[in-house]
């Protein structure tokens, strides 16, 4: 019997220096995306627990008013939107990685595969949905709904003479956030991910301003609740 040695491939694929640099850039982006998703799930896990406890408290109330039903509906809506947002982040990351690690057309070079990394037209619907829910910073549909819930809770316990002024201020901050969020989403969808290129571009300005008003509304509402407690 003749022993056969290990099979030696006829051709050995090689990567040029440019290909290696491109692969390193893709690796850094994948590493960043993975860390972002892990951190997001850690934070959202705590949010899910708090939202479930609040919803359980509302359901267990012996007397359910229209206000409590609306509050419960908003909690369910934010719960579902947050779940969808986390899921879309994973889908978006997987859809961006797949063209790099799986080659459908052997005739396409590695550099050509990487050049199309994250730019597939199939990603656009996912990107638009993600941008709508978490546009940038602390502005997005999920954050706006949470701001509304926080302000609602604050106004329900604030019985001081400054109630009209504080209520008007909270409404202004929420509507300002919405007014900054809508054009940011439209702009982000049009330029498709090329938004955060500079701190001076219009999208970044809208996102930062929207984040500031959103944080201000939530901070004021939280401060009111703590003050009354």
CSV table of C-alpha atoms in Angstrom, one decimal:
chain,number,residue,atom,x,y,z
A,1,UNK,CA,0.0,0.0,0.0
A,2,UNK,CA,1.3,3.4,-0.9
A,3,UNK,CA,1.0,6.2,1.5
A,4,UNK,CA,-0.4,9.4,0.3
A,5,UNK,CA,0.9,12.7,1.6
A,6,UNK,CA,-1.3,15.8,2.4
A,7,UNK,CA,-3.0,17.4,-0.6
A,8,UNK,CA,-1.3,20.5,-1.8
A,9,UNK,CA,-3.5,23.1,-3.4
A,10,UNK,CA,-2.6,23.9,-7.0
A,11,UNK,CA,-2.9,27.6,-6.4
A,12,UNK,CA,-2.4,29.6,-3.2
A,13,UNK,CA,-4.6,32.7,-2.8
A,14,UNK,CA,-2.6,35.7,-1.8
A,15,UNK,CA,-3.6,39.1,-0.5
A,16,UNK,CA,-1.9,42.3,-1.5
A,17,UNK,CA,-0.9,44.9,0.9
A,18,UNK,CA,-3.9,47.0,-0.1
A,19,UNK,CA,-6.2,44.0,0.5
A,20,UNK,CA,-4.7,43.4,4.0
A,21,UNK,CA,-5.3,47.1,4.9
A,22,UNK,CA,-8.9,46.9,3.6
A,23,UNK,CA,-9.4,43.7,5.6
A,24,UNK,CA,-8.0,45.4,8.8
A,25,UNK,CA,-10.5,48.3,8.3
A,26,UNK,CA,-13.4,45.8,7.9
A,27,UNK,CA,-12.2,44.0,11.0
A,28,UNK,CA,-12.1,47.2,13.1
A,29,UNK,CA,-15.6,48.1,11.9
A,30,UNK,CA,-17.0,44.6,12.7
A,31,UNK,CA,-15.3,44.7,16.2
A,32,UNK,CA,-16.9,48.1,16.9
A,33,UNK,CA,-20.3,47.0,15.7
A,34,UNK,CA,-20.1,43.8,17.9
A,35,UNK,CA,-19.1,45.9,21.0
A,36,UNK,CA,-22.0,48.3,20.3
A,37,UNK,CA,-24.5,45.5,20.1
A,38,UNK,CA,-23.3,43.9,23.3
A,39,UNK,CA,-23.4,47.2,25.2
A,40,UNK,CA,-26.9,47.9,23.7
A,41,UNK,CA,-28.2,44.6,24.9
A,42,UNK,CA,-26.8,45.1,28.4
A,43,UNK,CA,-28.5,48.5,28.7
A,44,UNK,CA,-31.8,47.3,27.0
A,45,UNK,CA,-31.9,44.3,29.3
A,46,UNK,CA,-32.2,46.6,32.3
A,47,UNK,CA,-34.8,48.7,30.5
A,48,UNK,CA,-36.9,45.6,29.7
A,49,UNK,CA,-36.9,44.7,33.4
A,50,UNK,CA,-38.0,48.2,34.4
A,51,UNK,CA,-40.6,48.4,31.7
A,52,UNK,CA,-42.0,44.9,32.6
A,53,UNK,CA,-42.3,45.9,36.3
A,54,UNK,CA,-44.1,49.2,35.4
A,55,UNK,CA,-46.5,47.3,33.1
A,56,UNK,CA,-47.1,44.7,35.7
A,57,UNK,CA,-48.0,47.4,38.2
A,58,UNK,CA,-50.5,49.0,35.8
A,59,UNK,CA,-52.1,45.6,35.0
A,60,UNK,CA,-52.5,44.7,38.7
A,61,UNK,CA,-54.3,48.0,39.5
A,62,UNK,CA,-57.9,47.2,40.6
A,63,UNK,CA,-59.3,50.3,38.8
A,64,UNK,CA,-58.1,50.9,35.2
A,65,UNK,CA,-58.8,54.3,33.8
A,66,UNK,CA,-58.3,55.5,30.3
A,67,UNK,CA,-55.1,57.2,31.4
A,68,UNK,CA,-53.7,54.0,32.8
A,69,UNK,CA,-54.6,52.1,29.6
A,70,UNK,CA,-52.8,54.8,27.5
A,71,UNK,CA,-49.8,54.6,29.7
A,72,UNK,CA,-49.7,50.9,29.4
A,73,UNK,CA,-50.0,51.1,25.6
A,74,UNK,CA,-47.1,53.5,25.5
A,75,UNK,CA,-45.0,51.2,27.6
A,76,UNK,CA,-45.8,48.3,25.3
A,77,UNK,CA,-45.0,50.4,22.2
A,78,UNK,CA,-41.6,51.4,23.6
A,79,UNK,CA,-40.9,47.8,24.6
A,80,UNK,CA,-41.6,46.6,21.1
A,81,UNK,CA,-39.7,49.4,19.4
A,82,UNK,CA,-36.7,48.8,21.6
A,83,UNK,CA,-36.8,45.1,20.8
A,84,UNK,CA,-37.1,45.8,17.1
A,85,UNK,CA,-34.3,48.3,17.3
A,86,UNK,CA,-31.9,45.8,18.9
A,87,UNK,CA,-32.9,43.1,16.4
A,88,UNK,CA,-32.3,45.4,13.5
A,89,UNK,CA,-28.8,46.3,14.7
A,90,UNK,CA,-27.9,42.6,14.7
A,91,UNK,CA,-29.5,42.1,11.2
A,92,UNK,CA,-27.7,45.1,9.9
A,93,UNK,CA,-24.3,44.0,11.2
A,94,UNK,CA,-24.8,40.4,9.8
A,95,UNK,CA,-25.9,41.8,6.4
A,96,UNK,CA,-22.8,44.0,6.2
A,97,UNK,CA,-20.5,41.2,7.2
A,98,UNK,CA,-21.9,38.5,4.9
A,99,UNK,CA,-20.6,39.8,1.6
A,100,UNK,CA,-17.1,39.9,3.0
A,101,UNK,CA,-16.9,36.4,4.5
A,102,UNK,CA,-19.0,34.6,1.8
A,103,UNK,CA,-18.0,35.0,-1.9
A,104,UNK,CA,-20.9,34.2,-4.2
A,105,UNK,CA,-19.0,35.0,-7.3
A,106,UNK,CA,-15.4,33.6,-7.4
A,107,UNK,CA,-14.5,35.9,-10.2
A,108,UNK,CA,-14.9,39.0,-8.0
A,109,UNK,CA,-11.7,40.0,-6.3
A,110,UNK,CA,-11.4,40.5,-2.6
A,111,UNK,CA,-10.9,44.2,-2.9
A,112,UNK,CA,-14.1,44.5,-5.0
A,113,UNK,CA,-16.0,42.6,-2.3
A,114,UNK,CA,-14.7,44.9,0.4
A,115,UNK,CA,-15.4,48.0,-1.6
A,116,UNK,CA,-19.0,47.0,-1.5
A,117,UNK,CA,-18.9,46.4,2.2
A,118,UNK,CA,-21.9,47.9,3.9
A,119,UNK,CA,-23.1,49.6,0.7
A,120,UNK,CA,-25.6,47.0,-0.7
A,121,UNK,CA,-29.0,48.4,-1.7
A,122,UNK,CA,-30.5,45.6,0.3
A,123,UNK,CA,-29.3,47.3,3.5
A,124,UNK,CA,-31.1,50.5,2.7
A,125,UNK,CA,-34.6,49.5,4.2
A,126,UNK,CA,-32.9,48.2,7.4
A,127,UNK,CA,-30.8,51.4,7.6
A,128,UNK,CA,-33.8,53.7,7.2
A,129,UNK,CA,-35.7,51.8,9.9
A,130,UNK,CA,-32.7,51.9,12.3
A,131,UNK,CA,-32.2,55.6,11.6
A,132,UNK,CA,-35.8,56.3,12.4
A,133,UNK,CA,-35.8,54.6,15.7
A,134,UNK,CA,-32.3,55.7,16.8
A,135,UNK,CA,-31.1,58.5,14.6
A,136,UNK,CA,-28.1,59.5,16.5
A,137,UNK,CA,-27.1,60.2,20.1
A,138,UNK,CA,-30.2,60.4,22.3
A,139,UNK,CA,-32.6,61.4,19.5
A,140,UNK,CA,-35.0,58.9,17.8
A,141,UNK,CA,-38.5,57.5,18.1
A,142,UNK,CA,-37.6,55.3,21.0
A,143,UNK,CA,-36.0,58.2,22.9
A,144,UNK,CA,-38.9,60.5,22.1
A,145,UNK,CA,-41.5,58.0,23.5
A,146,UNK,CA,-39.4,57.6,26.6
A,147,UNK,CA,-39.2,61.3,27.1
A,148,UNK,CA,-42.9,61.6,26.8
A,149,UNK,CA,-43.4,58.9,29.4
A,150,UNK,CA,-40.9,60.6,31.8
A,151,UNK,CA,-42.5,64.0,31.4
A,152,UNK,CA,-46.0,62.5,31.9
A,153,UNK,CA,-44.9,60.8,35.1
A,154,UNK,CA,-43.3,64.1,36.3
A,155,UNK,CA,-46.4,66.2,35.6
A,156,UNK,CA,-48.6,63.7,37.4
A,157,UNK,CA,-46.7,64.2,40.6
A,158,UNK,CA,-45.9,67.9,40.3
A,159,UNK,CA,-48.6,70.0,42.1
A,160,UNK,CA,-46.7,73.2,42.8
A,161,UNK,CA,-47.7,76.6,41.5
A,162,UNK,CA,-45.0,76.5,38.8
A,163,UNK,CA,-46.9,73.6,37.2
A,164,UNK,CA,-48.1,75.6,34.1
A,165,UNK,CA,-44.6,77.0,33.4
A,166,UNK,CA,-42.9,73.7,33.9
A,167,UNK,CA,-45.5,71.9,31.8
A,168,UNK,CA,-45.0,74.4,29.0
A,169,UNK,CA,-41.2,74.0,29.2
A,170,UNK,CA,-41.4,70.2,29.0
A,171,UNK,CA,-43.7,70.4,26.0
A,172,UNK,CA,-41.3,72.8,24.3
A,173,UNK,CA,-38.4,70.5,24.8
A,174,UNK,CA,-40.3,67.5,23.5
A,175,UNK,CA,-41.6,69.3,20.4
A,176,UNK,CA,-38.2,70.8,19.8
A,177,UNK,CA,-36.7,67.3,19.9
A,178,UNK,CA,-39.3,66.1,17.4
A,179,UNK,CA,-38.7,69.1,15.2
A,180,UNK,CA,-35.0,68.3,15.1
A,181,UNK,CA,-35.5,64.6,14.7
A,182,UNK,CA,-37.7,64.6,11.6
A,183,UNK,CA,-35.2,66.5,9.3
A,184,UNK,CA,-32.3,64.5,10.7
A,185,UNK,CA,-34.0,61.2,9.7
A,186,UNK,CA,-34.9,62.6,6.2
A,187,UNK,CA,-31.3,63.8,5.7
A,188,UNK,CA,-29.8,60.6,7.1
A,189,UNK,CA,-31.9,58.5,4.7
A,190,UNK,CA,-31.0,60.5,1.7
A,191,UNK,CA,-27.2,60.4,2.3
A,192,UNK,CA,-27.4,56.7,3.5
A,193,UNK,CA,-24.9,56.4,6.2
A,194,UNK,CA,-22.5,59.2,5.1
A,195,UNK,CA,-23.9,61.5,7.7
A,196,UNK,CA,-21.4,61.6,10.6
A,197,UNK,CA,-18.5,62.9,8.5
A,198,UNK,CA,-17.9,66.1,10.4
A,199,UNK,CA,-19.1,67.9,13.5
A,200,UNK,CA,-20.0,70.9,11.2
A,201,UNK,CA,-22.3,69.1,8.8
A,202,UNK,CA,-26.0,69.7,9.1
A,203,UNK,CA,-27.0,66.1,10.2
A,204,UNK,CA,-24.5,66.2,13.1
A,205,UNK,CA,-25.8,69.6,14.2
A,206,UNK,CA,-29.4,68.3,14.1
A,207,UNK,CA,-28.5,65.1,16.0
A,208,UNK,CA,-26.5,67.0,18.7
A,209,UNK,CA,-29.2,69.6,19.1
A,210,UNK,CA,-31.9,66.9,19.2
A,211,UNK,CA,-29.9,64.9,21.8
A,212,UNK,CA,-29.5,68.0,23.9
A,213,UNK,CA,-33.2,68.8,24.0
A,214,UNK,CA,-34.1,65.2,24.6
A,215,UNK,CA,-31.6,64.9,27.5
A,216,UNK,CA,-32.8,68.2,29.0
A,217,UNK,CA,-36.5,67.0,28.9
A,218,UNK,CA,-35.6,63.7,30.6
A,219,UNK,CA,-33.3,65.3,33.1
A,220,UNK,CA,-35.9,67.9,34.1
A,221,UNK,CA,-38.6,65.3,34.4
A,222,UNK,CA,-36.4,63.1,36.5
A,223,UNK,CA,-35.4,66.0,38.7
A,224,UNK,CA,-39.1,66.9,39.3
A,225,UNK,CA,-39.9,63.3,40.3
A,226,UNK,CA,-36.9,63.2,42.7
A,227,UNK,CA,-37.8,66.6,44.2
A,228,UNK,CA,-41.3,65.6,44.9
A,229,UNK,CA,-40.3,62.2,46.3
